[in-house]
Every structure is written in structure tokens, then in C-alpha cells.
Amino acid sequence: MSDLFAAIKESEPYKALLSAFASSRAPHAILAQSPALFHEALAVEIARLYLCANGSGDDDCASCLSWKGGEHPDFIRPLQWDRPPGIDDCRAMAGELYLAPVIAPRRFAVIPNAGKLSLPAANSLLKILEEPPSWGALLLLSEEMSLLPTIKSRTWHLKFDFEEELSPLPLPKTRDEWLSTIARASKMSFQEAAATLERWIKYCLEEDDLERAEKLGKVELLFEKGRLPVYMAFDLLFGFLEEDLPDELFGHFR
């Protein structure tokens, strides 16, 4: 299990959810507050818990065995993680949530950037929050808690800080450390890699190493735009930071 997913499972909010499942008090709607960088990973881990037949999130039940990466027949993912759904998207999601589960005991839907929902989109969620299907569960993700009071009052609030996962991180110092990091990168999720890049940038800024911070920022931008896979982003960084590749090469990845 990766460090990020371990951090989620070891967090107090996640433990509170586990306790709720153990006592058959799992809420049908959750409002989870965290940095946007972790929203997708957080949604997948909470979905694993809700869709598990035994409420553990990680066992050999038929539902847990149905996960393929971050996909599951009863996991209703958003079309985009970086923007809130519109009213038509919310209605379509509600329709999917009312369908009978395929293999899990529940259906689980995610609303990203819930704090930025338009008023019509937010209002469209009220009915499903008030009268959800017995097998339906809903997760609202937000960086802040600035939602309609009518929505907040119908959800269970969880706050994930991830302070350590966003703290400054020293760059690898030797060639062997870089090669080891690049090898690990092939197994990192997008969120883990993005968090690592962000922590490296913070470290360089703290050390007043603006040149390295700028190069890291350029690679981070290419990575976030989907121009580079994880392992290539780290390999490219090694070349720019340790082997003095010319900055002009950045242009080939735009």
C-alpha cells in the first residue's frame, strides 16, 4: 500500500468511518474537506469502504475483488475531478445512484469541488440527500466548507488535513537516490507524484533555491496537464536538475 493511501487509512476521519460501519451507523452522505490534490485518492478509499460487503474496505469479498485500479461497477466517478458538476451532471449522477447495485451492497457517487457548485446544481442534490435510495451513498468533496446550509445539515462532515503529506521534502541527493526514486515513481498514483513534486518545490523555496524550484514547477505543470507519465516526469527532473539538460528541451513536451 502506498504512503498516501496509508495516510488516509491511518487518519482519524477514516477511523471514524470505520467505527461507524462497525456499529451500523455509516452515513448516507459525507462532506469531506481536504486539499484538492488528494480528492481522487480520498474518494477511492472511502468508496472501497462503502462498497465492501463486510465494511472493511479491503478483503476478499466479491465487491472488493471487482476493483480494477480506481474503477468499480458501483462506483460513480465524476466526469472531471478539477471542477464541480453542472445541474445536468448532478441529475445524471442521481439517476445512476438510484439504479440497483451491480455487485456491491451499495452504489457510491462522488461530487467533486462541492464548495463551488452553482445554486441550481446544489439545489438539485437536495432531494437525493433528503430521500436517498437505501443502497445509495454520496460523497461531496471540497477544499472548504462553504456550501449551502441545507446541504451541510444533511451530510456528515470529515476534515482531512494531510499536513505531513504536503510538508517540504528534500530532493534526492545522490544518483542512487534519484534512481531509486524514479523506480518507485512507476508505482505511484497521480496524486502521490503530484504531492511529491509540490513538497520538493516547497523545500527548494524554503532553501531559496529558486532555479530548481522553477524547473520543478515547469515539470509539475507538464505533468498536471497529462503531457508526462509519472516515471518520465521524475526521470526528466533528474536530467534537468542533476545532468544539466538544457531548458530548451521543455519545449518538446508542450
Coordinates of N, CA and C in Angstrom, one line a residue:
M1 N 0.8 -1.2 0.0 CA 0.0 0.0 0.0 C 0.9 1.2 0.0
S2 N 0.5 2.3 -0.8 CA 1.3 3.5 -0.9 C 1.3 4.3 0.4
D3 N 2.2 5.3 0.5 CA 2.2 6.1 1.7 C 0.9 7.0 1.7
L4 N 0.5 7.5 0.6 CA -0.7 8.3 0.6 C -1.9 7.5 1.1
F5 N -2.2 6.3 0.5 CA -3.3 5.6 0.9 C -3.2 5.1 2.4
A6 N -2.0 4.9 2.8 CA -1.7 4.5 4.2 C -2.1 5.7 5.1
A7 N -1.7 6.9 4.7 CA -2.1 8.1 5.4 C -3.6 8.3 5.5
I8 N -4.3 8.0 4.5 CA -5.8 8.1 4.5 C -6.3 7.1 5.5
K9 N -5.9 5.9 5.4 CA -6.4 4.8 6.3 C -6.0 5.0 7.8
E10 N -4.9 5.7 8.0 CA -4.5 6.0 9.4 C -5.0 7.3 10.0
S11 N -5.7 8.0 9.2 CA -6.2 9.3 9.6 C -7.4 9.1 10.6
E12 N -7.7 10.1 11.5 CA -8.8 10.0 12.4 C -10.1 10.0 11.7
P13 N -10.3 10.8 10.7 CA -11.6 10.8 10.0 C -12.0 9.4 9.4
Y14 N -10.9 8.8 8.8 CA -11.2 7.5 8.2 C -11.5 6.4 9.3
K15 N -10.8 6.5 10.4 CA -11.1 5.6 11.6 C -12.5 5.9 12.1
A16 N -12.9 7.1 12.1 CA -14.3 7.4 12.5 C -15.3 6.7 11.6
L17 N -15.0 6.7 10.3 CA -15.9 6.0 9.3 C -15.9 4.5 9.6
L18 N -14.7 3.9 9.9 CA -14.7 2.5 10.2 C -15.5 2.2 11.4
S19 N -15.4 3.0 12.4 CA -16.2 2.8 13.6 C -17.7 2.9 13.4
A20 N -18.1 3.8 12.5 CA -19.5 4.0 12.1 C -20.0 2.7 11.4
F21 N -19.1 2.1 10.5 CA -19.5 0.9 9.9 C -19.6 -0.2 10.9
A22 N -18.7 -0.3 11.8 CA -18.7 -1.4 12.8 C -20.0 -1.4 13.7
S23 N -20.6 -0.2 13.9 CA -21.8 0.0 14.7 C -23.0 0.2 13.8
S24 N -22.9 -0.1 12.5 CA -24.0 0.1 11.6 C -24.6 1.5 11.6
R25 N -23.7 2.5 11.7 CA -24.2 3.9 11.6 C -23.5 4.6 10.5
A26 N -23.1 4.0 9.4 CA -22.5 4.6 8.3 C -23.5 5.7 7.7
P27 N -23.0 6.9 7.5 CA -23.9 7.9 7.0 C -24.1 7.7 5.5
H28 N -25.3 8.2 5.0 CA -25.6 8.0 3.6 C -24.9 9.2 2.7
A29 N -24.5 10.2 3.4 CA -23.9 11.4 2.7 C -22.8 11.9 3.6
I30 N -21.6 12.1 2.9 CA -20.4 12.7 3.6 C -20.0 13.9 2.9
L31 N -19.6 14.9 3.7 CA -18.9 16.1 3.1 C -17.5 16.0 3.7
A32 N -16.5 15.7 2.7 CA -15.1 15.6 3.1 C -14.3 16.8 2.7
Q33 N -13.7 17.4 3.6 CA -12.8 18.6 3.3 C -11.4 18.2 3.3
S34 N -10.7 18.5 2.2 CA -9.2 18.2 2.1 C -8.6 19.0 1.0
P35 N -7.3 19.2 0.9 CA -6.7 19.8 -0.2 C -7.1 19.1 -1.5
A36 N -7.4 19.8 -2.6 CA -7.9 19.2 -3.8 C -7.0 18.2 -4.4
L37 N -5.7 18.3 -4.1 CA -4.7 17.3 -4.6 C -5.0 15.9 -4.2
F38 N -5.7 15.7 -3.1 CA -6.0 14.4 -2.6 C -7.4 13.9 -2.8
H39 N -8.2 14.7 -3.5 CA -9.6 14.3 -3.6 C -9.9 13.0 -4.3
E40 N -9.2 12.7 -5.4 CA -9.4 11.4 -6.1 C -9.0 10.2 -5.2
A41 N -7.8 10.3 -4.6 CA -7.4 9.2 -3.8 C -8.3 9.0 -2.6
L42 N -8.8 10.1 -2.0 CA -9.7 10.0 -0.9 C -11.0 9.4 -1.3
A43 N -11.5 9.8 -2.4 CA -12.8 9.3 -2.9 C -12.7 7.8 -3.1
V44 N -11.6 7.3 -3.7 CA -11.5 5.9 -4.0 C -11.4 5.1 -2.7
E45 N -10.6 5.6 -1.7 CA -10.5 4.8 -0.4 C -11.8 4.8 0.3
I46 N -12.6 5.9 0.3 CA -13.9 5.9 1.0 C -14.9 5.0 0.3
A47 N -14.8 5.1 -1.1 CA -15.7 4.2 -1.9 C -15.4 2.7 -1.6
R48 N -14.1 2.4 -1.5 CA -13.8 1.0 -1.2 C -14.4 0.5 0.1
L49 N -14.5 1.4 1.1 CA -15.1 1.1 2.4 C -16.6 0.9 2.2
Y50 N -17.2 1.8 1.5 CA -18.7 1.7 1.3 C -19.1 0.6 0.5
L51 N -18.3 0.2 -0.5 CA -18.7 -0.9 -1.4 C -18.3 -2.3 -1.0
C52 N -17.5 -2.3 0.1 CA -17.1 -3.6 0.6 C -18.3 -4.3 1.3
A53 N -18.5 -5.6 1.0 CA -19.6 -6.3 1.6 C -19.5 -6.5 3.1
N54 N -18.3 -6.4 3.6 CA -18.1 -6.6 5.0 C -17.7 -5.3 5.8
G55 N -17.7 -4.2 5.0 CA -17.4 -2.9 5.7 C -16.0 -2.7 6.1
S56 N -15.1 -3.4 5.5 CA -13.7 -3.2 5.9 C -12.9 -2.5 4.8
G57 N -13.4 -2.5 3.6 CA -12.7 -1.8 2.5 C -11.6 -2.5 1.8
D58 N -11.2 -3.6 2.4 CA -10.1 -4.3 1.8 C -10.0 -5.8 2.2
D59 N -10.9 -6.6 1.6 CA -10.9 -8.0 1.9 C -11.1 -8.8 0.6
D60 N -11.5 -10.1 0.7 CA -11.7 -10.9 -0.5 C -13.1 -11.1 -0.9
C61 N -14.0 -10.1 -0.4 CA -15.4 -10.2 -0.9 C -15.5 -10.0 -2.4
A62 N -16.6 -10.4 -3.0 CA -16.7 -10.3 -4.4 C -16.6 -8.8 -4.9
S63 N -17.2 -7.9 -4.0 CA -17.1 -6.5 -4.4 C -15.7 -6.0 -4.4
C64 N -14.9 -6.3 -3.4 CA -13.5 -5.8 -3.3 C -12.7 -6.4 -4.4
L65 N -13.0 -7.6 -4.8 CA -12.3 -8.2 -5.9 C -12.6 -7.6 -7.3
S66 N -13.7 -6.8 -7.3 CA -14.2 -6.2 -8.6 C -13.5 -4.9 -8.9
W67 N -12.7 -4.4 -8.0 CA -11.9 -3.2 -8.3 C -10.8 -3.4 -9.3
K68 N -10.8 -2.6 -10.3 CA -9.7 -2.6 -11.3 C -9.1 -1.2 -11.3
G69 N -7.9 -1.1 -10.6 CA -7.4 0.2 -10.4 C -8.3 1.0 -9.6
G70 N -8.8 2.2 -10.1 CA -9.7 3.0 -9.4 C -11.1 2.9 -9.9
E71 N -11.4 1.8 -10.6 CA -12.7 1.6 -11.2 C -13.5 0.4 -10.5
H72 N -14.8 0.6 -10.4 CA -15.7 -0.4 -9.8 C -17.0 -0.2 -10.4
P73 N -17.8 -1.3 -10.7 CA -19.1 -1.2 -11.3 C -20.1 -0.4 -10.6
D74 N -19.9 -0.3 -9.2 CA -20.9 0.5 -8.4 C -20.3 1.8 -7.9
F75 N -19.1 2.2 -8.4 CA -18.5 3.5 -8.1 C -18.8 4.5 -9.2
I76 N -19.6 5.5 -8.9 CA -20.0 6.5 -9.9 C -19.0 7.7 -9.8
R77 N -18.0 7.7 -10.7 CA -17.0 8.7 -10.7 C -17.5 10.0 -11.4
P78 N -16.9 11.1 -11.0 CA -17.2 12.3 -11.7 C -16.6 12.4 -13.1
L79 N -17.1 13.1 -14.0 CA -16.5 13.3 -15.3 C -15.2 14.0 -15.2
Q80 N -15.1 14.9 -14.3 CA -13.8 15.7 -14.1 C -13.6 15.9 -12.6
W81 N -12.4 15.8 -12.2 CA -12.1 15.9 -10.7 C -11.8 17.4 -10.4
D82 N -11.5 18.2 -11.4 CA -11.0 19.5 -11.1 C -12.0 20.6 -11.2
R83 N -13.3 20.2 -11.4 CA -14.4 21.3 -11.5 C -15.7 20.7 -11.0
P84 N -16.6 21.5 -10.5 CA -17.9 21.0 -10.0 C -18.8 20.6 -11.1
P85 N -19.6 19.6 -10.9 CA -20.6 19.2 -11.9 C -21.7 20.3 -12.1
G86 N -22.3 20.4 -13.3 CA -23.4 21.2 -13.5 C -24.7 20.5 -13.1
I87 N -25.8 21.2 -13.3 CA -27.1 20.7 -12.9 C -27.4 19.4 -13.6
D88 N -27.1 19.4 -14.9 CA -27.4 18.1 -15.7 C -26.6 17.0 -15.2
D89 N -25.3 17.3 -14.9 CA -24.4 16.2 -14.4 C -24.9 15.7 -13.1
C90 N -25.4 16.6 -12.2 CA -25.9 16.1 -10.9 C -27.1 15.3 -11.1
R91 N -28.0 15.7 -12.0 CA -29.2 14.9 -12.2 C -28.9 13.5 -12.8
A92 N -27.9 13.4 -13.7 CA -27.4 12.2 -14.3 C -26.8 11.3 -13.2
M93 N -26.0 11.9 -12.3 CA -25.4 11.1 -11.2 C -26.5 10.6 -10.3
A94 N -27.5 11.4 -10.0 CA -28.6 10.9 -9.1 C -29.4 9.7 -9.8
G95 N -29.6 9.8 -11.1 CA -30.2 8.7 -11.8 C -29.4 7.4 -11.7
E96 N -28.1 7.5 -11.8 CA -27.2 6.3 -11.7 C -27.3 5.8 -10.3
L97 N -27.3 6.7 -9.3 CA -27.3 6.2 -7.9 C -28.6 5.4 -7.6
Y98 N -29.7 5.7 -8.2 CA -30.9 5.0 -8.0 C -31.0 3.7 -8.6
L99 N -30.1 3.4 -9.5 CA -30.0 2.0 -10.1 C -29.6 1.0 -9.1
A100 N -30.0 -0.2 -9.2 CA -29.7 -1.3 -8.3 C -28.2 -1.6 -8.4
P101 N -27.5 -1.8 -7.2 CA -26.1 -2.2 -7.3 C -25.8 -3.4 -8.2
V102 N -24.6 -3.4 -8.8 CA -24.2 -4.4 -9.7 C -23.7 -5.6 -8.9
I103 N -22.8 -5.3 -7.9 CA -22.2 -6.4 -7.2 C -22.0 -6.0 -5.7
A104 N -21.9 -4.8 -5.4 CA -21.7 -4.3 -4.0 C -23.0 -4.2 -3.3
P105 N -23.0 -4.0 -2.0 CA -24.2 -3.8 -1.2 C -24.8 -2.4 -1.5
R106 N -24.0 -1.5 -2.0 CA -24.4 -0.1 -2.3 C -23.9 0.4 -3.6
R107 N -24.4 1.6 -4.0 CA -23.9 2.4 -5.1 C -23.3 3.6 -4.4
F108 N -22.2 4.1 -5.0 CA -21.5 5.2 -4.3 C -21.1 6.2 -5.3
A109 N -21.6 7.5 -5.1 CA -21.3 8.6 -6.1 C -20.5 9.7 -5.5
V110 N -19.7 10.4 -6.3 CA -18.8 11.4 -5.8 C -19.2 12.8 -6.5
I111 N -19.2 13.8 -5.7 CA -19.4 15.2 -6.2 C -18.1 15.9 -5.9
P112 N -17.3 16.3 -7.0 CA -16.1 17.0 -6.7 C -16.3 18.5 -6.6
N113 N -15.4 19.2 -5.9 CA -15.5 20.7 -5.8 C -16.9 21.1 -5.4
A114 N -17.4 20.5 -4.4 CA -18.8 20.8 -4.0 C -19.0 22.2 -3.5
G115 N -17.9 22.8 -3.0 CA -17.9 24.2 -2.5 C -18.1 25.2 -3.6
K116 N -18.0 24.7 -4.9 CA -18.1 25.7 -6.0 C -19.3 25.3 -6.9
L117 N -20.2 24.5 -6.4 CA -21.4 24.2 -7.1 C -22.3 25.4 -7.4
S118 N -22.8 25.5 -8.5 CA -23.8 26.6 -8.8 C -25.0 26.3 -7.9
L119 N -25.8 27.4 -7.7 CA -27.0 27.2 -6.9 C -28.0 26.2 -7.4
P120 N -28.3 26.2 -8.7 CA -29.2 25.2 -9.3 C -28.6 23.8 -9.1
A121 N -27.3 23.6 -9.3 CA -26.7 22.3 -9.2 C -26.8 21.8 -7.7
A122 N -26.5 22.7 -6.8 CA -26.6 22.4 -5.4 C -28.0 22.0 -5.0
N123 N -29.0 22.8 -5.4 CA -30.4 22.5 -5.1 C -30.8 21.2 -5.7
S124 N -30.3 20.8 -6.8 CA -30.7 19.6 -7.4 C -30.3 18.3 -6.6
L125 N -29.3 18.6 -5.7 CA -28.8 17.5 -4.8 C -29.7 17.3 -3.6
L126 N -30.5 18.3 -3.3 CA -31.2 18.2 -2.0 C -32.2 17.0 -1.9
K127 N -32.9 16.7 -3.0 CA -33.8 15.6 -3.0 C -33.1 14.3 -2.7
I128 N -32.0 14.1 -3.3 CA -31.3 12.8 -3.1 C -30.7 12.7 -1.7
L129 N -30.3 13.9 -1.2 CA -29.8 14.0 0.2 C -30.9 13.7 1.2
E130 N -32.1 14.2 0.9 CA -33.2 14.0 1.8 C -33.8 12.6 1.7
E131 N -33.9 12.1 0.5 CA -34.6 10.8 0.3 C -33.7 9.9 -0.6
P132 N -32.5 9.5 -0.1 CA -31.6 8.6 -0.9 C -32.2 7.2 -0.9
P133 N -31.8 6.5 -2.0 CA -32.2 5.1 -2.0 C -31.5 4.3 -0.9
S134 N -32.1 3.3 -0.4 CA -31.5 2.6 0.7 C -30.1 2.1 0.4
W135 N -29.7 1.8 -0.9 CA -28.4 1.3 -1.3 C -27.5 2.4 -1.7
G136 N -27.9 3.7 -1.7 CA -27.1 4.8 -2.2 C -26.3 5.5 -1.2
A137 N -25.1 5.9 -1.5 CA -24.3 6.8 -0.7 C -23.6 7.8 -1.5
L138 N -23.4 9.0 -0.9 CA -22.9 10.1 -1.7 C -21.8 10.8 -0.9
L139 N -20.7 11.1 -1.7 CA -19.5 11.8 -1.1 C -19.4 13.1 -1.8
L140 N -19.4 14.2 -1.0 CA -19.1 15.5 -1.5 C -17.7 15.9 -1.1
L141 N -16.9 16.4 -2.1 CA -15.5 16.8 -1.8 C -15.4 18.3 -1.9
S142 N -14.6 18.9 -1.0 CA -14.4 20.3 -1.1 C -13.2 20.7 -0.3
E143 N -12.6 21.8 -0.8 CA -11.4 22.3 -0.1 C -11.9 23.2 1.1
E144 N -13.1 23.7 1.1 CA -13.6 24.5 2.1 C -15.0 24.0 2.5
M145 N -15.6 24.6 3.5 CA -16.9 24.1 3.9 C -18.0 25.2 3.6
S146 N -17.7 25.9 2.5 CA -18.7 27.0 2.1 C -19.7 26.4 1.2
L147 N -20.6 25.6 1.7 CA -21.7 25.1 1.0 C -23.0 25.6 1.6
L148 N -24.1 25.3 0.8 CA -25.4 25.7 1.3 C -25.7 25.1 2.7
P149 N -26.2 25.8 3.6 CA -26.6 25.3 4.9 C -27.5 24.0 4.8
T150 N -28.4 24.1 3.8 CA -29.3 22.9 3.6 C -28.5 21.6 3.2
I151 N -27.4 21.8 2.5 CA -26.6 20.6 2.1 C -25.7 20.2 3.3
K152 N -25.1 21.2 4.0 CA -24.2 20.9 5.1 C -25.0 20.2 6.2
S153 N -26.3 20.6 6.4 CA -27.1 20.0 7.5 C -27.5 18.5 7.2
R154 N -27.3 18.1 6.0 CA -27.7 16.7 5.6 C -26.5 15.8 5.3
T155 N -25.3 16.3 5.7 CA -24.1 15.5 5.5 C -23.3 15.3 6.8
W156 N -22.5 14.3 6.8 CA -21.6 14.1 7.9 C -20.3 14.7 7.5
H157 N -19.7 15.6 8.4 CA -18.5 16.3 8.0 C -17.3 15.6 8.5
L158 N -16.3 15.5 7.5 CA -15.0 14.9 7.9 C -13.9 15.9 7.3
K159 N -12.9 16.1 8.1 CA -11.8 17.0 7.7 C -10.5 16.3 7.7
F160 N -9.9 16.2 6.5 CA -8.6 15.5 6.3 C -7.6 16.6 6.0
D161 N -6.6 16.7 6.9 CA -5.6 17.8 6.8 C -4.4 17.4 5.9
F162 N -3.9 16.2 6.0 CA -2.7 15.8 5.2 C -1.5 16.8 5.3
E163 N -1.3 17.3 6.5 CA -0.2 18.3 6.7 C 1.1 17.7 6.4
E164 N 1.3 16.4 6.9 CA 2.6 15.8 6.6 C 2.8 15.5 5.1
E165 N 1.8 15.1 4.4 CA 1.9 14.8 3.0 C 2.1 16.0 2.2
L166 N 2.0 17.2 2.7 CA 2.2 18.5 2.0 C 3.4 19.3 2.6
S167 N 4.1 18.7 3.5 CA 5.3 19.4 4.1 C 6.5 19.3 3.2
P168 N 7.4 20.3 3.3 CA 8.6 20.3 2.4 C 9.4 19.0 2.5
L169 N 9.8 18.6 1.3 CA 10.6 17.3 1.2 C 11.9 17.5 0.5
P170 N 13.0 17.2 1.1 CA 14.3 17.4 0.4 C 14.4 16.5 -0.8
L171 N 15.0 17.1 -1.8 CA 15.3 16.3 -3.1 C 16.3 15.2 -2.9
P172 N 16.2 14.2 -3.7 CA 17.3 13.1 -3.6 C 18.6 13.8 -3.8
K173 N 19.6 13.3 -3.0 CA 20.9 13.9 -3.1 C 22.0 13.3 -4.0
T174 N 21.8 12.0 -4.2 CA 22.8 11.3 -4.9 C 22.2 10.6 -6.2
R175 N 23.0 10.2 -7.1 CA 22.5 9.5 -8.3 C 21.7 8.3 -7.9
D176 N 22.2 7.5 -6.9 CA 21.5 6.3 -6.5 C 20.1 6.6 -5.9
E177 N 20.1 7.7 -5.1 CA 18.8 8.1 -4.5 C 17.8 8.5 -5.6
W178 N 18.3 9.2 -6.6 CA 17.4 9.6 -7.7 C 16.9 8.3 -8.5
L179 N 17.8 7.4 -8.8 CA 17.4 6.2 -9.5 C 16.4 5.4 -8.7
S180 N 16.6 5.3 -7.4 CA 15.6 4.6 -6.5 C 14.3 5.3 -6.5
T181 N 14.3 6.7 -6.5 CA 13.0 7.5 -6.5 C 12.3 7.3 -7.9
I182 N 13.1 7.3 -9.0 CA 12.5 7.1 -10.3 C 11.8 5.7 -10.4
A183 N 12.5 4.7 -9.8 CA 12.0 3.3 -9.8 C 10.7 3.2 -9.1
R184 N 10.6 3.9 -7.9 CA 9.4 3.9 -7.1 C 8.3 4.7 -7.8
A185 N 8.6 5.7 -8.6 CA 7.6 6.5 -9.3 C 6.7 5.7 -10.2
S186 N 7.2 4.6 -10.8 CA 6.4 3.8 -11.7 C 5.2 3.2 -11.0
K187 N 5.3 3.1 -9.6 CA 4.2 2.6 -8.9 C 3.3 3.6 -8.1
M188 N 3.7 4.9 -8.4 CA 3.0 6.0 -7.7 C 1.7 6.3 -8.4
S189 N 0.7 6.7 -7.7 CA -0.5 7.3 -8.3 C -0.3 8.7 -8.7
F190 N -1.2 9.3 -9.5 CA -1.0 10.7 -9.9 C -0.9 11.6 -8.7
Q191 N -1.8 11.3 -7.7 CA -1.9 12.2 -6.5 C -0.6 12.1 -5.7
E192 N 0.0 10.9 -5.6 CA 1.2 10.8 -4.9 C 2.4 11.5 -5.5
A193 N 2.5 11.4 -6.9 CA 3.5 12.0 -7.6 C 3.4 13.5 -7.5
A194 N 2.1 14.0 -7.7 CA 1.9 15.5 -7.6 C 2.2 16.0 -6.3
A195 N 1.9 15.3 -5.2 CA 2.2 15.7 -3.9 C 3.7 15.8 -3.6
T196 N 4.4 14.8 -4.2 CA 5.9 14.8 -4.1 C 6.5 16.0 -4.8
L197 N 6.1 16.3 -6.0 CA 6.6 17.4 -6.7 C 6.3 18.7 -5.9
E198 N 5.1 18.8 -5.3 CA 4.7 20.0 -4.6 C 5.6 20.2 -3.4
R199 N 5.9 19.0 -2.7 CA 6.8 19.1 -1.5 C 8.2 19.5 -1.8
W200 N 8.7 19.0 -3.0 CA 10.0 19.4 -3.4 C 10.1 20.8 -3.7
I201 N 9.1 21.4 -4.4 CA 9.0 22.8 -4.7 C 9.1 23.6 -3.4
K202 N 8.3 23.2 -2.4 CA 8.3 23.9 -1.1 C 9.6 23.9 -0.5
Y203 N 10.3 22.8 -0.6 CA 11.7 22.6 0.0 C 12.6 23.6 -0.7
C204 N 12.6 23.6 -2.0 CA 13.5 24.5 -2.7 C 13.2 26.0 -2.4
L205 N 12.0 26.3 -2.3 CA 11.7 27.7 -2.0 C 12.1 28.1 -0.6
E206 N 12.0 27.1 0.4 CA 12.5 27.4 1.7 C 14.0 27.5 1.8
E207 N 14.7 26.8 0.9 CA 16.2 26.9 0.8 C 16.6 28.0 -0.1
D208 N 15.7 28.8 -0.6 CA 15.9 29.9 -1.5 C 16.6 29.4 -2.8
D209 N 16.3 28.2 -3.2 CA 16.9 27.7 -4.5 C 15.9 27.9 -5.6
L210 N 15.8 29.1 -6.0 CA 14.7 29.5 -7.0 C 14.9 28.8 -8.3
E211 N 16.1 28.5 -8.7 CA 16.4 27.9 -10.0 C 15.8 26.5 -10.1
R212 N 16.0 25.7 -9.0 CA 15.5 24.4 -9.0 C 14.0 24.4 -8.8
A213 N 13.5 25.3 -8.0 CA 12.0 25.5 -7.9 C 11.3 25.8 -9.2
E214 N 12.0 26.6 -10.0 CA 11.4 26.9 -11.3 C 11.3 25.7 -12.2
K215 N 12.4 24.9 -12.3 CA 12.4 23.7 -13.1 C 11.4 22.7 -12.6
L216 N 11.3 22.6 -11.3 CA 10.3 21.7 -10.7 C 8.9 22.1 -11.1
G217 N 8.7 23.4 -11.1 CA 7.4 24.0 -11.4 C 7.0 23.7 -12.9
K218 N 8.0 23.8 -13.8 CA 7.7 23.5 -15.2 C 7.4 22.0 -15.4
V219 N 8.1 21.1 -14.8 CA 7.8 19.7 -14.9 C 6.4 19.4 -14.3
E220 N 6.1 20.0 -13.1 CA 4.8 19.8 -12.5 C 3.7 20.3 -13.4
L221 N 3.9 21.4 -14.1 CA 2.8 21.9 -15.0 C 2.6 20.9 -16.1
L222 N 3.7 20.4 -16.7 CA 3.6 19.4 -17.8 C 2.9 18.1 -17.3
F223 N 3.3 17.7 -16.1 CA 2.7 16.5 -15.5 C 1.2 16.7 -15.3
E224 N 0.8 17.8 -14.7 CA -0.6 18.0 -14.4 C -1.5 18.1 -15.6
K225 N -0.9 18.6 -16.7 CA -1.6 18.7 -18.0 C -1.7 17.3 -18.7
G226 N -1.1 16.3 -18.1 CA -1.1 15.0 -18.7 C -0.1 14.8 -19.8
R227 N 0.9 15.7 -19.9 CA 1.9 15.5 -21.0 C 3.0 14.5 -20.7
L228 N 3.1 14.2 -19.4 CA 4.1 13.2 -19.0 C 3.6 12.2 -18.0
P229 N 3.9 10.9 -18.2 CA 3.6 9.9 -17.2 C 4.5 10.1 -16.0
V230 N 4.1 9.5 -14.9 CA 4.8 9.7 -13.6 C 6.3 9.4 -13.7
Y231 N 6.7 8.2 -14.2 CA 8.1 7.9 -14.2 C 8.9 8.8 -15.1
M232 N 8.3 9.3 -16.2 CA 9.0 10.2 -17.2 C 9.2 11.5 -16.5
A233 N 8.3 12.0 -15.8 CA 8.4 13.3 -15.1 C 9.6 13.3 -14.1
F234 N 9.7 12.2 -13.4 CA 10.8 12.1 -12.4 C 12.1 11.9 -13.1
D235 N 12.1 11.1 -14.2 CA 13.3 10.9 -15.0 C 13.8 12.2 -15.6
L236 N 12.8 13.0 -16.1 CA 13.2 14.3 -16.7 C 13.7 15.3 -15.7
L237 N 13.2 15.2 -14.5 CA 13.7 16.1 -13.4 C 15.1 15.7 -13.1
F238 N 15.4 14.5 -13.0 CA 16.8 14.0 -12.8 C 17.7 14.6 -13.8
G239 N 17.3 14.6 -15.1 CA 18.1 15.1 -16.2 C 18.3 16.6 -16.0
F240 N 17.3 17.4 -15.7 CA 17.3 18.8 -15.6 C 18.1 19.3 -14.4
L241 N 17.9 18.6 -13.3 CA 18.5 19.0 -12.0 C 19.9 18.5 -11.8
E242 N 20.2 17.3 -12.3 CA 21.5 16.6 -11.9 C 22.4 16.5 -13.1
E243 N 21.9 16.5 -14.3 CA 22.7 16.3 -15.5 C 22.7 17.5 -16.5
D244 N 22.2 18.6 -16.0 CA 22.3 19.9 -16.7 C 21.7 19.8 -18.1
L245 N 20.6 19.1 -18.3 CA 19.9 19.2 -19.6 C 19.5 20.6 -19.9
P246 N 19.5 21.1 -21.1 CA 19.2 22.5 -21.4 C 17.7 22.7 -21.2
D247 N 17.3 23.8 -20.7 CA 15.9 24.2 -20.5 C 15.1 24.2 -21.8
E248 N 15.8 24.3 -22.9 CA 15.1 24.4 -24.2 C 14.3 23.1 -24.5
L249 N 14.7 22.0 -23.8 CA 14.1 20.7 -24.0 C 12.6 20.7 -23.5
F250 N 12.3 21.6 -22.6 CA 10.9 21.7 -22.1 C 10.0 21.9 -23.3
G251 N 10.4 22.6 -24.3 CA 9.5 22.9 -25.4 C 9.1 21.7 -26.2
H252 N 9.8 20.6 -26.1 CA 9.4 19.4 -26.8 C 8.2 18.7 -26.2
F253 N 7.9 19.0 -24.9 CA 6.8 18.4 -24.2 C 5.5 19.2 -24.2
R254 N 5.5 20.4 -24.8 CA 4.3 21.2 -24.7 C 3.3 20.8 -25.8

